[in-house]
PDB file of C-alpha atoms in Angstrom:
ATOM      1  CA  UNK P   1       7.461  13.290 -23.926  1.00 85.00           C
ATOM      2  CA  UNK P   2       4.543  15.465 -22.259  1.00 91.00           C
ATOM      3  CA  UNK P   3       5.801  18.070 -19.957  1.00 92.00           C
ATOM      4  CA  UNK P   4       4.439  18.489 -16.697  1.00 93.00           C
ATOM      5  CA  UNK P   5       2.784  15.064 -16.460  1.00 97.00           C
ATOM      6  CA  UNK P   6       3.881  12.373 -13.966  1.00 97.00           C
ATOM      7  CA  UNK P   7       3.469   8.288 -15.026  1.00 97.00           C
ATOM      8  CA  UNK P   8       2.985   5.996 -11.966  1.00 97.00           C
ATOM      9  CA  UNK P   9       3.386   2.623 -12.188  1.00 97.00           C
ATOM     10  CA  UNK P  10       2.678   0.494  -9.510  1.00 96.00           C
ATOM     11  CA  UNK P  11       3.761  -3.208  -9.387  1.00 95.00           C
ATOM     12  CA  UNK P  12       2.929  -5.836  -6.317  1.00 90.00           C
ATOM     13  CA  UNK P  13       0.361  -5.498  -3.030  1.00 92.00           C
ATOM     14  CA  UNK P  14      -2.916  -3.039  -2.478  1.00 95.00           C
ATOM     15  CA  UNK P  15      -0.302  -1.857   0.399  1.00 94.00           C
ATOM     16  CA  UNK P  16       2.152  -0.480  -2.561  1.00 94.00           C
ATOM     17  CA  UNK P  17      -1.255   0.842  -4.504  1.00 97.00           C
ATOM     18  CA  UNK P  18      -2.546   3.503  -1.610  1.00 97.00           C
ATOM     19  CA  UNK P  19       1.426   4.507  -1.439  1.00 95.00           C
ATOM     20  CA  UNK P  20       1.096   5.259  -4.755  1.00 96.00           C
ATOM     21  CA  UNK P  21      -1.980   7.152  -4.506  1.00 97.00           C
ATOM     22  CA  UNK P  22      -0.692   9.324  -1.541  1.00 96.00           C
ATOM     23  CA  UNK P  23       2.437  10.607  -4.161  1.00 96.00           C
ATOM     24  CA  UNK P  24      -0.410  11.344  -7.012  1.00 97.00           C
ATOM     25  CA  UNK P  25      -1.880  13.707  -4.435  1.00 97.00           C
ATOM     26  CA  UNK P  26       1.027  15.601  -3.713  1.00 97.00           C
ATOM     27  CA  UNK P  27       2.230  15.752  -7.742  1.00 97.00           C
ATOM     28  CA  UNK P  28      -1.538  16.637  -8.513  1.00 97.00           C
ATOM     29  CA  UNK P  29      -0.835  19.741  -5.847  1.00 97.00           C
ATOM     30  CA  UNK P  30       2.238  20.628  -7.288  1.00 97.00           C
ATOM     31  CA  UNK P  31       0.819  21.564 -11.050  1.00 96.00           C
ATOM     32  CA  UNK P  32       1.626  17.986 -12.147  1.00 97.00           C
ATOM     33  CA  UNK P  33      -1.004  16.004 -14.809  1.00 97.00           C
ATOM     34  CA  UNK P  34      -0.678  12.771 -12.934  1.00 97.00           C
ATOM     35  CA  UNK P  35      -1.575   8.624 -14.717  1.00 96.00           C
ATOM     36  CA  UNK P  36      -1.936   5.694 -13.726  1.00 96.00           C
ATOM     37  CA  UNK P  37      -1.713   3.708 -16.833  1.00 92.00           C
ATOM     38  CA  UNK P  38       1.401   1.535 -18.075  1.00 88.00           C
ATOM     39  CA  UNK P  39      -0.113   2.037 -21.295  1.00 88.00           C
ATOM     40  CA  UNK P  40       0.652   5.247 -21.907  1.00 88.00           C
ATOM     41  CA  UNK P  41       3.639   5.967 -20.854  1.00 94.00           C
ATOM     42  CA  UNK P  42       4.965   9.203 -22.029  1.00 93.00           C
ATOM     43  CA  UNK P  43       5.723  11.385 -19.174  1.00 94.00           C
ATOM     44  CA  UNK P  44       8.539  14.134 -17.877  1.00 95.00           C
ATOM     45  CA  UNK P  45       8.670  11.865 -14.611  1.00 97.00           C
ATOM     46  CA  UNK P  46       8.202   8.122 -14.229  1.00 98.00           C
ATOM     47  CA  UNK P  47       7.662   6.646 -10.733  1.00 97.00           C
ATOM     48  CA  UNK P  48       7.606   2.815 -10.456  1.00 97.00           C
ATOM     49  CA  UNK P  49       6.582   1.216  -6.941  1.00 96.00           C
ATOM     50  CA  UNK P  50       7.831  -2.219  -7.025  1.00 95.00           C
ATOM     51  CA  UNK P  51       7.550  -5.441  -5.318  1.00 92.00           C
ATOM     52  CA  UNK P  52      10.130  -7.322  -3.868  1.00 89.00           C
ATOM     53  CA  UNK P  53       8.492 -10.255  -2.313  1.00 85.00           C
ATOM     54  CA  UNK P  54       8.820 -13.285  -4.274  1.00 86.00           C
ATOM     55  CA  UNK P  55      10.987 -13.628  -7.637  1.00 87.00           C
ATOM     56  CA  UNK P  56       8.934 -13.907  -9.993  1.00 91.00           C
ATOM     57  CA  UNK P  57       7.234 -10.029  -8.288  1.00 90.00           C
ATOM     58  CA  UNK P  58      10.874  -8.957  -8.503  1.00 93.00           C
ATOM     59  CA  UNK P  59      11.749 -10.199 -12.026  1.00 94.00           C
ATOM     60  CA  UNK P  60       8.532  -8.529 -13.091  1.00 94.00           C
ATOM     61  CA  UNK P  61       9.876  -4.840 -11.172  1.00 94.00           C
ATOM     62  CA  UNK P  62      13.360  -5.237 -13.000  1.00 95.00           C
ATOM     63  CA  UNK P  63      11.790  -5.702 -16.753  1.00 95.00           C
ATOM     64  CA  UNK P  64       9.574  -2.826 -16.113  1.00 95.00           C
ATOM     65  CA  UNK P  65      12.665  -0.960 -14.777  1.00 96.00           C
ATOM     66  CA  UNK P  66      14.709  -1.958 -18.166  1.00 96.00           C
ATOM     67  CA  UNK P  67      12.405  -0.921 -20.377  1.00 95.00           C
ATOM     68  CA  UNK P  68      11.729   2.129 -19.379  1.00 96.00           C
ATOM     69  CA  UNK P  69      15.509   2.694 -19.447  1.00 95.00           C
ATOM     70  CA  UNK P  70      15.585   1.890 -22.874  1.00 95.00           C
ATOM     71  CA  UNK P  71      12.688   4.550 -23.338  1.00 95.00           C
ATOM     72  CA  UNK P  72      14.209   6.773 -21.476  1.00 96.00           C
ATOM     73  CA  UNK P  73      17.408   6.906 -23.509  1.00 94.00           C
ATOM     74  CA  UNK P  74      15.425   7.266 -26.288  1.00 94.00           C
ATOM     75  CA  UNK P  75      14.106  10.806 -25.084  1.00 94.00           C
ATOM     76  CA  UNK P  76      10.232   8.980 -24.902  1.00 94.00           C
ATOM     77  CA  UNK P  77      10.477  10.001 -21.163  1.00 95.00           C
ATOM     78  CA  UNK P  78      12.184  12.102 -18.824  1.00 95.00           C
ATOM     79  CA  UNK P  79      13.324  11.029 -15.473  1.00 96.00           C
ATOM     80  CA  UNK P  80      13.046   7.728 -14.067  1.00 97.00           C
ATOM     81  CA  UNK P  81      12.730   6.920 -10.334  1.00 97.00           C
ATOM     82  CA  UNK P  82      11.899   3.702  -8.601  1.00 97.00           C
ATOM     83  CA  UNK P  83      10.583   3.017  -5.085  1.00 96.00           C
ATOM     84  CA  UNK P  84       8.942   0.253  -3.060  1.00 94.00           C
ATOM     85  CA  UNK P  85      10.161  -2.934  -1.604  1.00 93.00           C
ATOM     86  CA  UNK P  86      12.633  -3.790  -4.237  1.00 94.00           C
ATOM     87  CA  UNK P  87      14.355  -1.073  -3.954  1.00 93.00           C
ATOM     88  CA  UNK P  88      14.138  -1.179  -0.184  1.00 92.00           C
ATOM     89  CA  UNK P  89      15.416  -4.587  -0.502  1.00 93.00           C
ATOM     90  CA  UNK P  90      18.202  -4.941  -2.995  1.00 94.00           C
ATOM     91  CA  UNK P  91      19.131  -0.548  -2.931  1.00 92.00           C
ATOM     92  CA  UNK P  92      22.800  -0.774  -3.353  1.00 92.00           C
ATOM     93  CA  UNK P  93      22.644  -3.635  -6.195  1.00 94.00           C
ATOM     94  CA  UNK P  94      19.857  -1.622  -8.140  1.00 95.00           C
ATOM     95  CA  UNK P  95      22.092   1.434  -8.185  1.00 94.00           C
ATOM     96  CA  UNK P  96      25.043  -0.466  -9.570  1.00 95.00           C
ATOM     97  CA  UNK P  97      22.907  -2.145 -11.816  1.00 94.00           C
ATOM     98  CA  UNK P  98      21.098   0.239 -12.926  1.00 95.00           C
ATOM     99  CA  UNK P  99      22.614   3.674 -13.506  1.00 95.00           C
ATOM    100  CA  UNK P 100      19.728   4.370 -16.296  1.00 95.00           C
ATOM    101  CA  UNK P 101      17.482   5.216 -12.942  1.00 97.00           C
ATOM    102  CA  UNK P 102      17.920   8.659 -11.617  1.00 97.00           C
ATOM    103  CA  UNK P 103      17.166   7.789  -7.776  1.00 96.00           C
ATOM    104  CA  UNK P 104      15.972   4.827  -5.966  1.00 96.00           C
ATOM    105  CA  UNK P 105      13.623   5.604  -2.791  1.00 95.00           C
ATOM    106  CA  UNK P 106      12.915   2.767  -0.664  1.00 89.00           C
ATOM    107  CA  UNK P 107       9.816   1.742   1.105  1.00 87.00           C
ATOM    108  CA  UNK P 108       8.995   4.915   3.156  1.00 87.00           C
ATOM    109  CA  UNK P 109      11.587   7.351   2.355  1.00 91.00           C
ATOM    110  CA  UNK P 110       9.720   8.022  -1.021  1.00 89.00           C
ATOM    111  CA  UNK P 111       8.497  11.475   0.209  1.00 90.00           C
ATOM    112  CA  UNK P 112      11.963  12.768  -0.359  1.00 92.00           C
ATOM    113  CA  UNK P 113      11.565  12.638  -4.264  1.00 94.00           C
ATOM    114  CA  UNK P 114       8.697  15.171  -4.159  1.00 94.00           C
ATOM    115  CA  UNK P 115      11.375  17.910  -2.525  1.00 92.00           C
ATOM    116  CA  UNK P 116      14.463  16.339  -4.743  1.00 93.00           C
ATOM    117  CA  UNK P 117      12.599  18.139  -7.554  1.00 94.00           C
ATOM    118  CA  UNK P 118      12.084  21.207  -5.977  1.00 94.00           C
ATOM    119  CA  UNK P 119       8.952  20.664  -4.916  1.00 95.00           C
ATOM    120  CA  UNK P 120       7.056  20.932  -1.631  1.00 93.00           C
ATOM    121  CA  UNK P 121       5.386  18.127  -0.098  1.00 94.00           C
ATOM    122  CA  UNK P 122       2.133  19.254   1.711  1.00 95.00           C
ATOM    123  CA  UNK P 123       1.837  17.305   4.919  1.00 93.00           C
ATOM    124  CA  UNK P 124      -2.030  18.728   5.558  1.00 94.00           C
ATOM    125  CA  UNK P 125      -2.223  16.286   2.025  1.00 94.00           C
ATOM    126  CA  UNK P 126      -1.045  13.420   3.937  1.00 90.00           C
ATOM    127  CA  UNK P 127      -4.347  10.869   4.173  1.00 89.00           C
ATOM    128  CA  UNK P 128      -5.356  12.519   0.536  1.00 94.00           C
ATOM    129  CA  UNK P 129      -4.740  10.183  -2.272  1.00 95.00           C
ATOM    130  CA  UNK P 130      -6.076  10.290  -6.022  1.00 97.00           C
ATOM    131  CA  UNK P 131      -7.942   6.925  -6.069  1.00 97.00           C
ATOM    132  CA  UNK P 132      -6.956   4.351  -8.725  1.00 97.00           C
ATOM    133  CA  UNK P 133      -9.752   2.141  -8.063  1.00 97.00           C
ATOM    134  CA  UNK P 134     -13.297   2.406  -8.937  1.00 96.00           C
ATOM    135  CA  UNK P 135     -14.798   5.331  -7.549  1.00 94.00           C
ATOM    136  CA  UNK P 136     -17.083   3.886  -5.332  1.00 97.00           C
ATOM    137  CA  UNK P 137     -14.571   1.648  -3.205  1.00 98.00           C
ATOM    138  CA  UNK P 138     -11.486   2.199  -1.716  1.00 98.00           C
ATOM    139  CA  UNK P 139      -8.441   0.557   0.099  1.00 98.00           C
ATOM    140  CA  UNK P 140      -7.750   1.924   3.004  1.00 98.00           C
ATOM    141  CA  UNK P 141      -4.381   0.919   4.667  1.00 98.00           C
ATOM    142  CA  UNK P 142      -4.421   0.839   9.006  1.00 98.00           C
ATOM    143  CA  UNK P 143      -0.787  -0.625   9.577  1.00 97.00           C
ATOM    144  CA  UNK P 144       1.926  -1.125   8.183  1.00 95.00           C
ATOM    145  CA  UNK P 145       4.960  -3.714   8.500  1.00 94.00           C
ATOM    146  CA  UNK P 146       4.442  -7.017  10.352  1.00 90.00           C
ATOM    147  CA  UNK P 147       6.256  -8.757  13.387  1.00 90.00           C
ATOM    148  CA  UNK P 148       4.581 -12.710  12.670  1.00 87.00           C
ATOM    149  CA  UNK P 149       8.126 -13.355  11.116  1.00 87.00           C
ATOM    150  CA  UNK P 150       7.268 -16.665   9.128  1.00 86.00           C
ATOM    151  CA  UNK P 151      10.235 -18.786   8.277  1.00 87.00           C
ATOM    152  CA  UNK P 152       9.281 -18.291   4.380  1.00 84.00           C
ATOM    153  CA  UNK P 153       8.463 -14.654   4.430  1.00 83.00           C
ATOM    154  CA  UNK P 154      10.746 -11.216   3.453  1.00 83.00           C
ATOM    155  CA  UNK P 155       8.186  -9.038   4.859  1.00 86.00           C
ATOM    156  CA  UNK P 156       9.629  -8.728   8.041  1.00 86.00           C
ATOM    157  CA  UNK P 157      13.240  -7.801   6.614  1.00 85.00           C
ATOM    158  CA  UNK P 158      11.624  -4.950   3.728  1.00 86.00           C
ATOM    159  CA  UNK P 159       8.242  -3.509   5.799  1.00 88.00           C
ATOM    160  CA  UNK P 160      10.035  -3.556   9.466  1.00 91.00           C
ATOM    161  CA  UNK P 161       7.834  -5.076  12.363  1.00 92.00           C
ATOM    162  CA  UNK P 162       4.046  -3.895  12.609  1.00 95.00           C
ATOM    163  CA  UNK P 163       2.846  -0.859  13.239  1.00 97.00           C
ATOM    164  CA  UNK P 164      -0.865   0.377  13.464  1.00 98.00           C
ATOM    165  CA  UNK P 165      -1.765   4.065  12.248  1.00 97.00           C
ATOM    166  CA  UNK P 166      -3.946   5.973  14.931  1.00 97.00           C
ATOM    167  CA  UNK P 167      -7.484   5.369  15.078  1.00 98.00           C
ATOM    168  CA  UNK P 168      -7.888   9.158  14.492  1.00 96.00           C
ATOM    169  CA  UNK P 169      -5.764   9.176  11.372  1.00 96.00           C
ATOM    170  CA  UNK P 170      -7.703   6.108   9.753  1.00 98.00           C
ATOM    171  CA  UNK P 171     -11.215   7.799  10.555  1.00 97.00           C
ATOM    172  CA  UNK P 172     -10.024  11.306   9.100  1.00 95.00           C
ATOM    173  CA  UNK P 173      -9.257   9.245   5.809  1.00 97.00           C
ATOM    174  CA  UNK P 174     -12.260   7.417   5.701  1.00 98.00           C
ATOM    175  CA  UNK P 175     -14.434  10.636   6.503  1.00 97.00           C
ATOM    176  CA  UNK P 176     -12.150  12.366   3.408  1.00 95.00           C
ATOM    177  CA  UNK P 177     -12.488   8.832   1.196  1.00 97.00           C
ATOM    178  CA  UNK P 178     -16.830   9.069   2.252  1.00 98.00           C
ATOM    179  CA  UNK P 179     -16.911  12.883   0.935  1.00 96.00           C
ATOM    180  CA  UNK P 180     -15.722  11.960  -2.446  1.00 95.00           C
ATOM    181  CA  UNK P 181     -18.234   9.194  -3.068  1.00 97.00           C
ATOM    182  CA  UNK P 182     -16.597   6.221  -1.876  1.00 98.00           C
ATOM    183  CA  UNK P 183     -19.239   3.876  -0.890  1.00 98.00           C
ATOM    184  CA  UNK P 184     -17.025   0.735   0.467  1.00 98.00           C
ATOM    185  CA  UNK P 185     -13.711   0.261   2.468  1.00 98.00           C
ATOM    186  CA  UNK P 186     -11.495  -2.307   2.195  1.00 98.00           C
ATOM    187  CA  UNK P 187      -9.059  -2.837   5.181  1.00 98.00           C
ATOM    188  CA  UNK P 188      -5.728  -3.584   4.636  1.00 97.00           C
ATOM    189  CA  UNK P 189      -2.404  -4.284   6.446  1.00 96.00           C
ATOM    190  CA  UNK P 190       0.070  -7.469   6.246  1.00 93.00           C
ATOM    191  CA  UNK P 191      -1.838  -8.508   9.322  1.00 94.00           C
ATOM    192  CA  UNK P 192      -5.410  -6.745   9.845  1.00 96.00           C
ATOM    193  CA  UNK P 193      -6.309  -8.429  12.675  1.00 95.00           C
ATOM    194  CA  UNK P 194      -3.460  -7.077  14.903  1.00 96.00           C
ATOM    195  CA  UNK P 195      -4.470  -3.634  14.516  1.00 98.00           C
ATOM    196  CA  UNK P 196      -3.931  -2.151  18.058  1.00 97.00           C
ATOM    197  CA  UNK P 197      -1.670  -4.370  19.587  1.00 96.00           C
ATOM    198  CA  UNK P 198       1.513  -2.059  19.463  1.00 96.00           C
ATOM    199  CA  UNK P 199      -0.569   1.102  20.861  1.00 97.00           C
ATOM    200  CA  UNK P 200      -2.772   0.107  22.438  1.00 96.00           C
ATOM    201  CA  UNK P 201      -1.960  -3.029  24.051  1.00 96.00           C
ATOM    202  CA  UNK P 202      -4.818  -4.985  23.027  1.00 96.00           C
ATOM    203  CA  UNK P 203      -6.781  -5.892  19.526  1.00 96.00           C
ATOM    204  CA  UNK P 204      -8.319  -3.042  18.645  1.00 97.00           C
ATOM    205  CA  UNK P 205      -9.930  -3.939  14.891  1.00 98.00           C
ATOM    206  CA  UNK P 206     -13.725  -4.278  16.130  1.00 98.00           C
ATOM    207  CA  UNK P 207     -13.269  -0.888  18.139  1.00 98.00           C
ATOM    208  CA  UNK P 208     -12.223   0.847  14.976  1.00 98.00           C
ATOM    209  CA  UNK P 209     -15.003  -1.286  12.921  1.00 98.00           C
ATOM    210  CA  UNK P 210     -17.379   0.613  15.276  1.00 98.00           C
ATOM    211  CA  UNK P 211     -15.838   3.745  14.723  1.00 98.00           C
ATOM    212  CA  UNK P 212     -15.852   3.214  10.463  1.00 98.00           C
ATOM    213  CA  UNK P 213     -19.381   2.332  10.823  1.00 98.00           C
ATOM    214  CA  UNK P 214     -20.379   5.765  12.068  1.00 98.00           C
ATOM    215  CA  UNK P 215     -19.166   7.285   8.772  1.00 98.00           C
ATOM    216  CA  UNK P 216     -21.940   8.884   6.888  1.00 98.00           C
ATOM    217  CA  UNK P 217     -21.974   7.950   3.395  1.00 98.00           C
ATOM    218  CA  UNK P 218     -19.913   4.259   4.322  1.00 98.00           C
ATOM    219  CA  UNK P 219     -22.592   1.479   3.157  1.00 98.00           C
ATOM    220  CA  UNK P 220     -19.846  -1.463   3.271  1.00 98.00           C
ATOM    221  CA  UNK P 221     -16.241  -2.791   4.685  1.00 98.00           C
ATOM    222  CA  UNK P 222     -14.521  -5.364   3.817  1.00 97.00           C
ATOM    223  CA  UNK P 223     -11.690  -7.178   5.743  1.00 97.00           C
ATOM    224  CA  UNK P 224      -8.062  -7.991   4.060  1.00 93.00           C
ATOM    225  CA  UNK P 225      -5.661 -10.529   5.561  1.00 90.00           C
ATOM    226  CA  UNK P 226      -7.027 -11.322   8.995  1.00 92.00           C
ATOM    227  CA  UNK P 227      -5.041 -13.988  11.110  1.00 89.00           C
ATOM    228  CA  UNK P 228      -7.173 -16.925  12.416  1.00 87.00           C
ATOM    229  CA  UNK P 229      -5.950 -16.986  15.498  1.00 86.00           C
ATOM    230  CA  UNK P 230      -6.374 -13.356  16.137  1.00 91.00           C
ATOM    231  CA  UNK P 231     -10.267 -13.541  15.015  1.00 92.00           C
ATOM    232  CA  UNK P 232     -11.679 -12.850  18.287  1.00 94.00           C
ATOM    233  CA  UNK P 233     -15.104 -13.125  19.748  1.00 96.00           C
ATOM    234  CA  UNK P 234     -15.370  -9.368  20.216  1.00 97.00           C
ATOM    235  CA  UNK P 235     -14.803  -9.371  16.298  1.00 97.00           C
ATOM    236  CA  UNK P 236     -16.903 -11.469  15.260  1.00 97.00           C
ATOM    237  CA  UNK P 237     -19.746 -10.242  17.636  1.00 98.00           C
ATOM    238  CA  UNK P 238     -19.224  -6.181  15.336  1.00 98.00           C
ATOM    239  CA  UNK P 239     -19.151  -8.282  12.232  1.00 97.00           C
ATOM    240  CA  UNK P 240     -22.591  -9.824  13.296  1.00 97.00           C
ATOM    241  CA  UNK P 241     -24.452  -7.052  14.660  1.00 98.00           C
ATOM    242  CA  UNK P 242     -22.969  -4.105  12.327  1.00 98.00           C
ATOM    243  CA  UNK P 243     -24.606  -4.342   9.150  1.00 98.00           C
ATOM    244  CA  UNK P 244     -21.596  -2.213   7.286  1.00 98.00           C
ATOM    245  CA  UNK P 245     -19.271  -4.573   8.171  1.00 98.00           C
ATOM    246  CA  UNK P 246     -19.606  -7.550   5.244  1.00 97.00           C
ATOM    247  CA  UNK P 247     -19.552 -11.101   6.452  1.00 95.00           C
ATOM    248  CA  UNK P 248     -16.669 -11.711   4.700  1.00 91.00           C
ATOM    249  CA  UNK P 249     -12.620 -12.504   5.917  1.00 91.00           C
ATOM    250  CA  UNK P 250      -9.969 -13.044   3.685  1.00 88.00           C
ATOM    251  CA  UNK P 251      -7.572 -15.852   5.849  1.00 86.00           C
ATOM    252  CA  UNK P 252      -4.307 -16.952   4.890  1.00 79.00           C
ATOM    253  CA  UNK P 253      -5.036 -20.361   5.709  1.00 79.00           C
ATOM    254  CA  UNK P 254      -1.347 -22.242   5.067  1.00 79.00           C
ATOM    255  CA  UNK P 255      -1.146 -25.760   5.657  1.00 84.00           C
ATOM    256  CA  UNK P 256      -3.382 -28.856   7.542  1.00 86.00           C
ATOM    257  CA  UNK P 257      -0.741 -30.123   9.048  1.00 91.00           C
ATOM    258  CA  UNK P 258       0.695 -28.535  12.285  1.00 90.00           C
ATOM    259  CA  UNK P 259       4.058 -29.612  11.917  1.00 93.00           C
ATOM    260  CA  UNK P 260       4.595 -28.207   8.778  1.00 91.00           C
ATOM    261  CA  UNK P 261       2.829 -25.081  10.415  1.00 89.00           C
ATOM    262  CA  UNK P 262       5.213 -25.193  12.982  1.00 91.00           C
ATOM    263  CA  UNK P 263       7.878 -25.261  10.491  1.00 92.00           C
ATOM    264  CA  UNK P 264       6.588 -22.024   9.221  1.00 88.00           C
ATOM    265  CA  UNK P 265       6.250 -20.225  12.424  1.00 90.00           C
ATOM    266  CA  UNK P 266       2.801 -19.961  11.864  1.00 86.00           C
ATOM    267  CA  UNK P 267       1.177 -19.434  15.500  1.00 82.00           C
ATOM    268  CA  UNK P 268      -2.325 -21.244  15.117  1.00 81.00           C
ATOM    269  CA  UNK P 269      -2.624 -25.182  14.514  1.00 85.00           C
TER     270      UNK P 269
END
């Protein structure tokens, strides 16, 4: 077991990744050696961010969570904690279930296991993050939760409805992600293509496109889970006359067949 040094394991979504990289930050600022590597696993501290959204993602979280139980008892590692949408989910089971985990945190409350070891957590840290992906690209999350509420989907029920971050706060991150080398953005969110709705009243993703795009140092962005029938004509006009933005658009496209789409409370036909 290495002293001082902080395992992360993250399980499920790019969503669950960047949470994961916003706790590195803080550990990195409070003396930790922080990894990112379920490979080498040795650490004072494990973290694991798991999934709950399907159950084959939240079979996956529980045998991660067993086995490093059974490393833990061994004295291979110190503490274990476990956050994310499992433990959101399914908190009271897990903590019957499993007493070999020192705290659960659930989907946003995980902030509270930086000062439950005595630490501080630096809010002037908040949009800083210790990237995980290649340096050159980075995810870079503008909402959070969503509010389509498909019959099928537990989204709803773990993430709460949708909620968009500021256009200020997303800019500040990209400016911060641009000055350490980061070349091209992906967007994320359960639903990019609602960005704005909720405060602002109207779509506001080609707005903040135009905003990204005046980042120096930002050569590309890419678009996560956008909505077809929220891909509107003032979006596609940015994506056509900004050459940062990629002509690309990842679209959960469901079913053919609008009664089966109807059965899903899908909103487009």
């Amino acid at each position: 077991m290495r002293k001082n040094k902080v395992d992360i394991i993250t399980l499920g979504c790019s969503k669950n990744l960047v949470d994961s990289e916003q706790l590195m930050r803080q550990f990195v600022a409070n003396g930790y050696t922080v990894e990112h590597d379920p490979h080498k696993i040795n650490g004072e501290i494990v973290v694991v961010n798991t999934c709950g959204f399907i159950g084959d993602a939240q079979e996956e979280s529980i045998n991660m969570i067993l086995e490093l139980g059974e490393q833990k008892q061994k004295g291979r590692i110190g503490k274990l904690f476990v956050m994310g949408c499992l433990s959101e989910r399914f908190l009271k089971d897990l903590e019957k279930e499993l007493p070999e985990v020192d705290r659960f945190y659930g989907k946003f409350n995980w902030k509270e296991l930086i000062s439950d070891l005595g630490k501080s957590y630096h809010q002037e840290l908040a949009t800083e993050r210790v990237l995980t992906t290649p340096d050159y690209w980075a995810y870079l999350k503008i909402a959070e939760g969503c509010s389509n509420c498909c019959t099928y989907c537990a989204i709803p029920s773990i993430r709460g409805a949708f909620r968009s971050r500021g256009e200020e706060s997303i800019v500040e991150e990209a400016k911060t992600l641009a000055e350490q080398g980061v070349k091209e953005l992906v967007l994320i969110a359960q639903d990019v293509s609602s960005y704005g709705i909720d405060l602002y009243g109207e779509y506001r993703l080609a707005h903040l496109l135009n905003l990204l795009c005046e980042i120096d140092g930002i050569e590309w962005i890419r678009l996560l889970y956008c909505y077809p029938d929220k891909i509107t004509d003032e979006l596609i006009d940015t994506m056509a006359s900004q050459p940062k933005v990629l002509h690309y658009i990842d679209l959960p496209l469901q079913h053919a067949d609008d009664s089966i789409l109807k059965a899903m409370n899908r909103h487009s036909s």
